[in-house]
Amino acid sequence: MAKKLYNDPSPLETRILSARFGLENSESLTTYLAHDGFKAFRKAREMKPEQIIEEVKTSALRGRGGAGFPTGLKWSFVPRSSPKPKYIVINADESEPGTCKDRLLMEYDPHQMIEGILIAGLALDAHKGYLYIRGEYRYLIDHMDRAIAEAYAQGYLGKNILGTGFDFDLYTHSGAGAYECGEETALLDSLEGKRGIPRMKPPFPAVAGAWASPTLLNNVETFSAIPAIIRDGGAAFAALGTPKNGGTRLLCVSGHVNKPGVYEVPLGYPMLKFIEEIAGGIPGGKKLKAVIPGGSSCPILKADECDIPMDYDSLAKIGSMLGSGGMVVMDETTDMVKVALRIMRFYAHESCGWCIPCREGTTWLRKILQRFDEGGGRHEDVALLGELSKNMLGRTFCALGDAAAMPTISIVDKFADDFEKRLARDRQMVAV
Amino acid sequence: MMTFSPQLEQKFAKMLTSYPEGKKRSAVVPMLIYAQDEVGSITSELIDEVARRCEVTPLQVDEVVGYYSMLHRNPMGKYHVQVCTNISCLLVGGMELYEHACKKLGIGHKQVAADGQFSLEEVECMGACSWAPAVEINYDFHHHVTPEKLDQLIDGLRKAQ
Ligand SMILES: Cc1cc2nc3c(=O)[nH]c(=O)nc-3n(C[C@H](O)[C@H](O)[C@H](O)COP(=O)(O)O)c2cc1C
Ligand code: SF4
Ligand code: FES
């Protein structure tokens, strides 16, 4: 039976990674094989490892987990000739608020990701992979266990894959509820059975990662893009996007739009066109107020900043980020005090507590915002919120501190009016 | 010594061979969460058992329990209702939905109803943002949930008892 998707696709999409979404039994290996599956692996096994990495570099693929680091370059950092075993770790922690795409890539097309992992294995001479999935996605852990078993049964995992002499074992590993475990080094500690506290870098995971061995860590979507890159060539993938921003990516649009959903578009797709034409515009003819472009860790954009192409560099130019692809759209009725508070409640809850600027900073910011929201705001609070967040920037042990500070700085800076309005309302209440 | 269901024992046997030689500690978190689902909560007996199987000290298991939000030392309800109020859900009624759930179940955040059937938790983003507001009951996702739909879900589970 054809699969009922969580949202209808849009005719304006460019479906490369999601090409098989919606096919009958799209999750089965049989369907995958009937639709280009493992063509890339067959090609890759004839290539030299350096050629595979070169092809990924040519594709201009950048990590889809949040930071946008060039994938080919990351692969080239793993010392292939190290006498230690090399590991591949797949980040399926998907916890950045606004983000829900890795779920679909695993649910609808698990073998595409598995093929991407195997190609990375060939390139790096790695023979074991660990798929770290957030605990809340239990149905997906079970689903991936079934897909993995299917691949073993048909010789696409295990010993001597397709007669190539190449061995690869893949395992799922459940998280248990912690946003911080999405951060790559905290994830590795969690994988080793500890609390997810980030590690000092360097050494980077490429050199000393899981169990102190060289480790390649990429996001689910990053691995899922590899088969298309090897199959059709890095240049073809690169050409879909803009310079240094190769290919397509899955954008998760949520909030005040008529057709929220996950849609695949080329890098550099115009943001306003995406909101209007793919996401169906804003309900009730209301006006756009703000957009969080790529998960709640990104600085927020005002409506008049949104006329831009969506690629890593264009977003960076206006001081924000493309992040994880979680785009949150807000209409003119949105109260930015509530938005800032909810975002900070999240970071205060998720701060691992390891370093003081983040642990104390997020807690104080949350308290000030809570008081403000409850009607106890003071005029000085707006400046205080900005100042406290700026003092966190760059002073925390991992990027979670910045991820909490950046949206707050941008909200109090760009939407100071919303805070002023609240203060005026509070004064009126007192006067009555 | 504790034993689990045959299916879980099989899962654990495989799990302990998944990690490199001498790295059984890696199984601590997955083992805790799978075992919790069967036993109901993280008891000191369970901590000892996981420590024994993963060849670490009970303290090394105990110290992770407080870190992970899905691990709990006290049993939750038979149906653990988790309502997301993070940003995407908030914008389309997630907070109102959570408040509705509190009233409907007569309990608050991380509380268990007197009959032990339901518990409630306000949770962070669970990866359903584009189909918000989202609720997860045990491990089942529910999308585009309205207060009416939540009532139906809860009443349905009550009836199924
Ligand atoms: C606090 C925090 C949370 C993160 N959460 C995730 C996540 O859930 N999934 C993910 O793929 N990357 C996440 N990242 C980014 C990872 O650290 C890492 O950069 C990424 O997984 C690398 O893969 P990529 O190069 O393919 O993007 C997070 C980073 C931070 C600082
Ligand atoms: S920045 Fe926050 S999450 Fe990162 S190490 Fe410090 S306390 Fe932990
Ligand atoms: S914000 Fe509610 S599921 Fe993501």
XYZ file of C-alpha atoms and ligand atoms in Angstrom:
636
model
C 0.000 0.000 0.000
C 1.245 3.473 -0.816
C 2.284 5.228 2.305
C 0.218 8.050 3.728
C 2.775 10.767 4.366
C 2.615 13.044 7.395
C 2.051 15.933 5.011
C 1.295 16.146 1.299
C 4.336 16.838 -0.857
C 4.505 20.064 -2.865
C 4.938 20.097 -6.655
C 7.609 22.763 -6.156
C 9.968 20.400 -4.327
C 13.167 18.950 -5.793
C 13.009 15.441 -4.457
C 16.410 13.794 -4.348
C 16.656 12.410 -0.805
C 12.885 12.114 -0.560
C 12.485 10.625 -4.051
C 11.105 7.372 -2.667
C 8.878 8.873 0.037
C 5.310 7.744 -0.546
C 6.155 4.686 -2.648
C 4.495 1.440 -1.726
C 6.545 -0.191 1.082
C 9.131 2.539 0.634
C 10.933 1.302 3.744
C 11.688 -2.146 2.340
C 14.999 -3.142 0.824
C 13.147 -4.605 -2.172
C 11.606 -1.216 -2.979
C 14.933 0.484 -2.444
C 16.694 -1.895 -4.826
C 13.990 -1.389 -7.450
C 14.539 2.382 -7.297
C 18.281 2.963 -7.675
C 19.170 1.387 -4.329
C 22.816 0.311 -3.885
C 23.862 1.537 -7.338
C 26.087 4.022 -5.528
C 27.643 1.368 -3.307
C 28.417 -0.791 -6.362
C 30.062 2.226 -7.946
C 31.932 3.191 -4.782
C 33.492 -0.235 -4.369
C 35.247 0.274 -7.721
C 36.565 3.665 -6.599
C 39.650 4.454 -4.557
C 38.862 5.791 -1.066
C 40.384 9.166 -1.976
C 38.134 9.330 -5.018
C 35.041 8.803 -2.874
C 36.087 11.590 -0.531
C 36.939 13.813 -3.513
C 33.442 13.242 -4.921
C 31.871 14.230 -1.588
C 34.040 17.353 -1.529
C 32.965 18.208 -5.081
C 29.304 17.873 -4.077
C 29.691 20.828 -1.670
C 27.563 18.888 0.805
C 27.555 20.539 4.217
C 26.532 18.843 7.452
C 22.777 18.870 7.968
C 22.950 18.520 11.760
C 23.291 22.228 12.412
C 26.799 23.554 12.011
C 27.016 23.142 8.223
C 30.608 21.910 8.180
C 31.784 20.683 4.732
C 31.260 16.920 4.786
C 34.056 15.884 2.408
C 36.556 17.857 4.436
C 35.363 16.191 7.639
C 35.807 12.761 6.033
C 39.344 13.664 5.004
C 40.262 14.386 8.648
C 39.760 10.756 9.693
C 43.179 9.054 9.552
C 42.416 6.112 7.269
C 45.725 4.422 7.961
C 45.398 4.548 11.751
C 46.079 1.145 13.289
C 43.100 1.700 15.595
C 39.612 0.626 14.525
C 37.610 3.470 13.004
C 33.972 4.021 13.868
C 31.050 5.692 12.175
C 28.476 7.331 14.395
C 25.187 8.543 13.003
C 23.556 11.399 14.873
C 19.827 10.668 15.023
C 19.264 12.562 18.252
C 17.100 15.105 16.393
C 16.196 17.367 19.302
C 16.662 20.891 17.970
C 13.259 22.550 18.461
C 11.579 22.926 15.071
C 13.309 19.926 13.490
C 11.553 16.726 12.386
C 13.212 15.541 9.173
C 15.596 12.761 10.266
C 12.509 10.947 11.458
C 11.143 10.839 7.907
C 14.445 9.823 6.327
C 14.627 6.822 8.653
C 10.944 5.985 8.546
C 10.407 6.184 4.772
C 13.844 5.312 3.387
C 16.108 3.627 5.931
C 18.220 1.831 3.333
C 19.249 5.069 1.653
C 20.918 6.113 4.918
C 22.424 2.640 5.407
C 23.925 2.815 1.910
C 25.423 6.226 2.736
C 26.960 4.810 5.910
C 28.453 1.878 3.987
C 30.011 4.225 1.448
C 31.583 6.183 4.303
C 32.847 2.841 5.623
C 34.548 2.121 2.294
C 36.085 5.590 2.205
C 37.460 5.462 5.750
C 38.170 1.765 6.132
C 35.633 1.651 8.973
C 33.717 -1.523 9.732
C 31.375 -0.637 12.553
C 28.636 1.959 12.811
C 26.457 3.118 15.695
C 23.133 4.779 15.051
C 22.384 6.954 18.073
C 18.627 7.569 18.103
C 16.837 9.697 20.689
C 14.888 7.554 23.150
C 11.555 9.190 22.321
C 11.838 7.693 18.806
C 11.421 4.130 20.057
C 9.194 3.183 17.146
C 12.017 4.276 14.845
C 14.625 2.309 16.777
C 12.455 -0.784 16.276
C 11.912 0.216 12.654
C 15.662 0.625 12.074
C 16.355 -2.688 13.836
C 14.037 -4.323 11.299
C 15.658 -2.524 8.354
C 19.109 -3.528 9.596
C 18.011 -7.158 10.002
C 16.642 -7.093 6.458
C 19.956 -5.737 5.135
C 21.903 -8.463 6.982
C 19.570 -11.157 5.672
C 20.155 -10.084 2.068
C 23.900 -9.569 2.362
C 23.928 -5.746 2.453
C 25.387 -5.705 5.966
C 27.667 -8.149 7.765
C 30.569 -10.097 6.339
C 31.757 -9.829 2.737
C 29.041 -7.431 1.581
C 27.943 -8.250 -2.002
C 31.049 -10.334 -2.411
C 33.351 -7.343 -2.080
C 35.280 -8.639 0.904
C 34.126 -5.552 2.788
C 32.598 -6.182 6.235
C 30.340 -3.774 8.076
C 28.221 -4.075 11.204
C 25.586 -1.509 12.112
C 23.874 -1.205 15.483
C 21.146 1.016 16.908
C 21.749 2.700 20.255
C 18.944 4.352 22.241
C 19.316 7.680 23.990
C 17.130 8.429 26.995
C 16.081 12.056 26.775
C 18.744 14.783 26.668
C 19.070 17.538 24.055
C 22.725 17.974 24.944
C 23.447 14.448 23.685
C 22.976 15.805 20.151
C 26.246 17.702 20.588
C 28.795 15.406 19.023
C 31.191 14.889 21.932
C 28.411 14.664 24.536
C 26.850 12.056 22.257
C 30.071 10.069 22.329
C 30.158 10.129 26.126
C 26.541 9.010 26.159
C 27.400 6.214 23.701
C 30.089 5.117 26.128
C 27.495 4.767 28.889
C 28.089 8.030 30.734
C 26.259 11.286 31.364
C 26.304 13.360 28.179
C 28.911 15.951 29.118
C 30.818 17.467 26.182
C 34.540 16.849 25.765
C 37.398 19.261 25.333
C 38.278 19.769 21.652
C 40.890 19.114 20.296
C 41.279 16.229 19.968
C 38.378 16.173 17.520
C 36.303 12.998 17.155
C 37.943 12.365 13.768
C 41.146 11.612 15.674
C 39.917 10.442 19.074
C 36.170 9.879 19.195
C 34.224 6.820 20.291
C 36.333 4.737 22.693
C 39.273 7.050 21.865
C 39.355 5.777 18.275
C 39.051 7.812 15.066
C 35.351 8.462 14.537
C 33.276 9.991 11.783
C 30.113 11.575 13.099
C 27.461 12.940 10.764
C 23.771 13.642 10.819
C 21.146 11.238 9.371
C 20.398 13.565 6.456
C 24.087 14.017 5.660
C 24.521 10.245 5.261
C 21.253 10.027 3.338
C 22.624 12.440 0.708
C 25.688 10.293 -0.024
C 24.089 7.681 -2.345
C 22.794 10.361 -4.749
C 26.181 12.081 -4.723
C 28.119 8.954 -5.621
C 25.485 7.661 -8.037
C 25.013 10.850 -10.078
C 28.342 12.514 -9.304
C 29.317 15.240 -6.862
C 29.139 17.890 -9.569
C 25.492 17.122 -10.328
C 24.581 17.410 -6.648
C 26.552 20.630 -6.248
C 24.814 22.127 -9.292
C 21.424 21.827 -7.600
C 22.412 24.378 -4.961
C 24.525 27.506 -4.885
C 28.327 27.774 -4.746
C 29.711 26.105 -1.575
C 26.145 25.074 -0.682
C 25.559 21.927 -2.655
C 22.384 19.974 -3.224
C 18.976 19.957 -1.640
C 17.894 19.724 1.964
C 14.777 18.858 3.877
C 13.225 21.920 5.469
C 10.776 21.441 8.304
C 8.352 24.333 8.363
C 6.112 24.843 11.374
C 4.169 27.543 13.171
C 1.824 29.949 11.433
C 1.592 28.559 7.906
C -1.278 26.901 6.056
C 0.698 23.819 5.050
C 3.263 23.030 7.703
C 5.395 20.060 6.708
C 8.772 18.750 5.620
C 9.748 19.727 2.069
C 12.919 19.172 0.063
C 14.290 22.178 -1.810
C 17.644 23.160 -3.305
C 20.001 25.214 -1.153
C 19.470 28.865 -1.974
C 15.686 28.576 -2.365
C 14.078 31.978 -1.654
C 12.652 32.096 1.863
C 9.561 34.168 1.117
C 8.667 32.037 -1.905
C 9.055 28.953 0.290
C 6.704 30.360 2.933
C 4.151 31.608 0.407
C 4.108 28.907 -2.225
C 5.289 25.698 -0.602
C 4.119 26.237 2.960
C 0.896 27.817 1.711
C 1.326 31.266 3.257
C 0.114 32.542 6.594
C -3.405 31.628 7.750
C -6.140 34.249 7.870
C -4.237 36.662 5.631
C -2.171 37.812 8.598
C 1.194 39.464 8.159
C 4.552 37.819 8.744
C 6.285 38.958 11.919
C 9.348 36.783 12.335
C 11.076 33.589 11.239
C 13.429 31.281 13.100
C 15.321 29.952 10.096
C 16.888 26.706 11.318
C 15.924 25.560 14.795
C 15.498 27.528 18.003
C 19.267 28.042 18.401
C 19.365 30.434 15.433
C 19.029 34.200 15.752
C 15.496 35.214 14.779
C 14.747 37.202 11.622
C 12.305 40.109 11.332
C 9.865 39.971 8.425
C 11.841 42.567 6.467
C 14.997 40.401 6.690
C 13.350 37.366 5.134
C 13.739 38.270 1.481
C 16.830 36.080 1.116
C 17.982 32.844 -0.475
C 18.218 29.987 2.013
C 21.810 28.853 1.996
C 24.383 28.771 4.791
C 26.304 31.815 3.565
C 23.314 34.097 2.929
C 21.976 33.400 6.407
C 25.399 33.944 7.957
C 25.666 37.281 6.151
C 22.612 38.601 8.017
C 23.851 37.215 11.323
C 21.773 34.073 11.536
C 22.138 30.419 10.529
C 20.508 27.813 8.333
C 21.026 25.400 11.242
C 19.120 22.149 11.292
C 16.452 23.078 8.745
C 13.760 23.705 11.374
C 11.983 26.826 10.157
C 9.462 28.377 12.514
C 7.131 31.003 11.053
C 5.379 33.558 13.271
C 2.547 35.880 12.323
C 1.867 39.417 13.539
C -0.126 38.254 16.571
C 2.882 36.438 18.084
C 3.997 37.663 21.488
C 7.799 37.674 21.484
C 7.994 37.716 25.282
C 6.298 34.328 25.314
C 8.546 33.080 22.516
C 11.735 34.203 24.311
C 10.538 32.650 27.566
C 9.648 29.295 26.036
C 12.967 29.121 24.226
C 14.885 29.926 27.421
C 12.889 27.447 29.492
C 14.129 24.848 27.030
C 17.808 25.777 27.274
C 17.699 26.120 31.060
C 16.163 22.652 31.252
C 18.677 21.144 28.831
C 21.870 22.824 30.072
C 24.020 19.949 31.248
C 25.326 22.046 34.143
C 28.993 21.454 33.383
C 30.045 25.099 32.951
C 28.890 28.058 34.987
C 28.073 30.717 32.341
C 25.576 28.376 30.705
C 24.143 26.744 33.823
C 23.691 30.026 35.719
C 23.094 32.193 32.643
C 20.211 30.152 31.273
C 18.637 29.901 34.735
C 18.785 33.652 35.349
C 17.530 34.472 31.875
C 14.635 32.093 32.383
C 13.773 33.653 35.742
C 13.868 37.204 34.389
C 11.718 36.253 31.396
C 9.292 34.359 33.621
C 8.892 37.361 35.917
C 8.475 39.617 32.900
C 5.788 37.378 31.442
C 3.940 37.221 34.745
C 3.609 41.004 34.851
C 6.594 41.780 37.072
C 8.789 43.169 34.302
C 11.002 46.180 34.895
C 12.226 48.615 32.291
C 15.863 47.631 32.957
C 15.106 43.984 32.250
C 15.312 44.401 28.492
C 18.896 45.667 28.663
C 19.717 43.123 31.367
C 18.517 40.233 29.195
C 20.696 41.428 26.330
C 23.709 42.001 28.544
C 23.477 38.656 30.335
C 23.158 36.778 27.048
C 26.058 38.665 25.487
C 28.188 37.711 28.475
C 27.481 34.039 27.780
C 28.522 34.231 24.121
C 31.807 32.477 23.472
C 32.336 31.824 27.180
C 30.739 28.417 27.467
C 32.276 24.975 27.169
C 30.071 23.854 24.284
C 27.803 25.496 21.732
C 24.634 25.084 23.819
C 25.487 28.280 25.682
C 25.665 30.247 22.443
C 22.541 28.485 21.221
C 20.675 29.876 24.231
C 22.190 33.341 24.059
C 21.855 34.063 20.333
C 18.080 33.850 19.945
C 17.617 35.905 23.122
C 19.963 38.646 21.980
C 18.175 38.834 18.638
C 14.696 38.863 20.177
C 15.328 41.644 22.693
C 17.185 43.608 20.048
C 14.690 43.242 17.216
C 11.453 43.069 19.174
C 12.044 45.495 22.045
C 8.590 46.909 21.220
C 6.915 43.732 22.411
C 8.644 44.116 25.771
C 7.734 47.824 25.976
C 4.105 47.000 25.228
C 4.060 44.543 28.094
C 5.501 47.132 30.462
C 2.851 49.650 29.390
C 0.132 47.045 29.950
C 1.523 46.192 33.398
C 1.495 49.896 34.353
C -2.111 50.208 33.237
C -3.061 47.209 35.339
C -1.500 48.848 38.375
C -3.247 52.159 37.630
C -6.693 50.559 37.378
C 19.729 -11.290 40.274
C 16.899 -10.165 38.045
C 15.659 -11.764 34.873
C 13.575 -10.139 32.199
C 11.183 -11.422 29.556
C 12.739 -13.786 26.980
C 12.496 -11.099 24.266
C 14.323 -8.584 26.418
C 16.936 -11.127 27.495
C 17.573 -11.802 23.819
C 17.871 -8.074 23.105
C 20.308 -7.620 25.990
C 22.430 -10.588 24.953
C 22.837 -9.067 21.489
C 23.349 -5.570 22.917
C 26.276 -6.657 25.049
C 28.104 -7.953 21.973
C 27.461 -4.761 19.952
C 30.245 -2.717 21.453
C 34.006 -3.242 21.172
C 35.778 -5.717 23.463
C 35.741 -4.578 27.073
C 33.283 -1.715 26.428
C 30.145 -3.205 27.892
C 29.616 0.018 29.825
C 28.223 1.416 26.566
C 25.087 -0.652 27.079
C 24.199 1.139 30.346
C 21.772 3.758 29.000
C 19.910 1.595 26.456
C 19.673 -1.248 28.964
C 18.248 1.067 31.615
C 15.559 2.440 29.357
C 14.482 -0.904 27.898
C 14.439 -2.458 31.372
C 12.506 0.471 32.814
C 9.784 -0.137 30.243
C 9.393 -3.652 31.551
C 9.978 -3.122 35.274
C 8.216 0.251 35.568
C 10.981 2.367 37.088
C 14.665 2.456 37.900
C 14.909 0.579 41.208
C 18.103 -0.031 43.150
C 17.762 -3.706 42.309
C 17.699 -2.783 38.607
C 20.736 -0.548 39.003
C 22.671 -3.441 40.557
C 21.561 -5.763 37.785
C 22.556 -3.381 34.965
C 25.892 -2.757 36.708
C 26.543 -6.489 36.917
C 25.690 -7.088 33.274
C 27.683 -4.092 32.008
C 30.624 -4.848 34.307
C 30.664 -1.463 36.038
C 29.981 -0.353 39.608
C 26.398 0.395 40.685
C 27.503 3.994 41.266
C 28.477 4.321 37.593
C 24.940 3.302 36.667
C 23.284 5.366 39.388
C 24.978 8.577 38.296
C 23.486 8.529 34.800
C 19.912 8.066 36.001
C 19.406 11.682 37.052
C 20.901 13.003 33.821
C 18.459 11.493 31.315
C 14.936 12.886 31.416
C 13.276 9.642 30.329
C 14.707 7.630 33.218
C 12.746 7.823 36.460
C 13.069 6.306 39.880
C 9.348 6.244 40.554
C 6.821 4.485 38.347
C 4.826 6.605 35.913
C 1.252 5.751 34.953
C 0.390 2.856 32.703
C -0.153 5.522 30.061
C 2.414 8.295 30.200
C 0.959 11.321 28.395
C 3.648 13.684 27.125
C 2.533 17.027 25.737
C 5.033 19.203 23.888
C 4.858 22.929 24.554
C 8.075 23.899 22.787
C 8.123 26.642 20.175
C 6.392 25.014 17.170
C 3.713 23.459 19.354
C 3.365 26.626 21.457
C 2.478 28.674 18.363
C -0.434 26.433 17.456
C -2.004 25.738 20.843
C 0.417 23.400 22.618
C 0.256 25.281 25.921
C -3.552 25.310 25.933
C -3.453 21.610 25.104
C -1.150 20.927 28.040
C -3.387 22.932 30.385
C -6.357 20.986 29.077
C -4.541 17.714 29.770
C -3.859 18.827 33.358
C -7.577 19.444 33.902
C -8.711 16.324 32.111
C -6.393 14.071 34.092
C -6.533 16.103 37.299
C -2.750 16.032 37.644
C 0.229 18.240 36.874
C 3.730 17.932 35.470
C 5.336 14.557 36.248
C 2.431 13.517 38.437
C 0.661 10.189 38.443
C -3.121 9.876 38.815
C -4.332 8.107 41.960
C -5.394 4.972 40.083
C -1.945 4.695 38.495
C -3.423 4.580 35.005
C -2.240 7.945 33.719
C 0.697 10.238 34.261
C 1.441 13.569 32.615
C 4.552 15.391 31.522
C 5.142 18.707 29.763
C 7.957 17.803 27.402
C 10.452 19.519 25.131
C 10.426 19.229 21.334
C 9.913 15.635 20.295
C 10.462 15.929 16.577
C 6.901 16.415 15.406
C 7.048 20.186 14.907
C 5.589 20.264 11.407
C 2.563 18.286 12.598
C 2.032 20.201 15.830
C 0.641 20.243 18.435
C 2.129 16.892 19.275
C 1.529 14.383 22.037
C 3.309 11.113 22.731
C 1.528 8.515 24.844
C 4.127 5.978 25.901
C 5.891 5.603 22.533
C 2.964 6.428 20.239
C 3.022 9.769 18.462
C -0.155 11.753 17.903
C -0.104 14.724 15.541
C -2.313 17.807 15.135
C -3.844 17.111 18.537
C -6.767 19.276 19.659
C -8.284 19.212 23.166
C -11.210 17.185 21.737
C -8.879 14.697 20.107
C -6.908 14.354 23.349
C -10.157 13.677 25.256
C -11.017 10.935 22.779
C -7.566 9.393 23.093
C -7.691 9.386 26.885
C -11.280 8.157 27.054
C -10.417 5.413 24.580
C -7.536 4.224 26.740
C -9.702 4.363 29.857
C -12.347 2.222 28.209
C -9.770 -0.265 26.979
C -8.865 -1.113 30.605
C 23.524 21.478 21.911
C 23.689 20.848 20.578
C 22.735 19.950 20.110
C 22.879 19.332 18.876
N 21.912 18.457 18.462
C 22.072 17.814 17.272
C 21.112 16.861 16.837
O 20.102 16.603 17.509
N 21.331 16.229 15.657
C 22.441 16.483 14.882
O 22.615 15.855 13.841
N 23.351 17.389 15.267
C 23.202 18.056 16.445
N 24.156 18.953 16.850
C 25.346 19.158 15.975
C 26.402 18.099 16.251
O 27.238 18.533 17.307
C 27.300 17.845 15.044
O 27.805 19.064 14.582
C 26.610 17.172 13.887
O 25.872 16.057 14.280
C 27.636 16.762 12.866
O 27.050 16.182 11.746
P 26.961 16.948 10.350
O 28.329 17.469 10.031
O 26.516 15.903 9.394
O 25.972 18.039 10.517
C 24.007 19.613 18.076
C 24.960 20.527 18.537
C 24.798 21.142 19.758
C 25.833 22.122 20.210
S 27.530 25.207 27.540
Fe 25.842 24.354 28.765
S 25.456 22.364 27.845
Fe 27.514 23.020 27.129
S 28.962 22.210 28.646
Fe 28.392 24.228 29.398
S 26.660 23.798 30.811
Fe 26.902 22.000 29.513
S 8.155 21.840 19.106
Fe 6.669 20.371 19.666
S 7.349 18.636 18.581
Fe 8.880 20.092 18.054
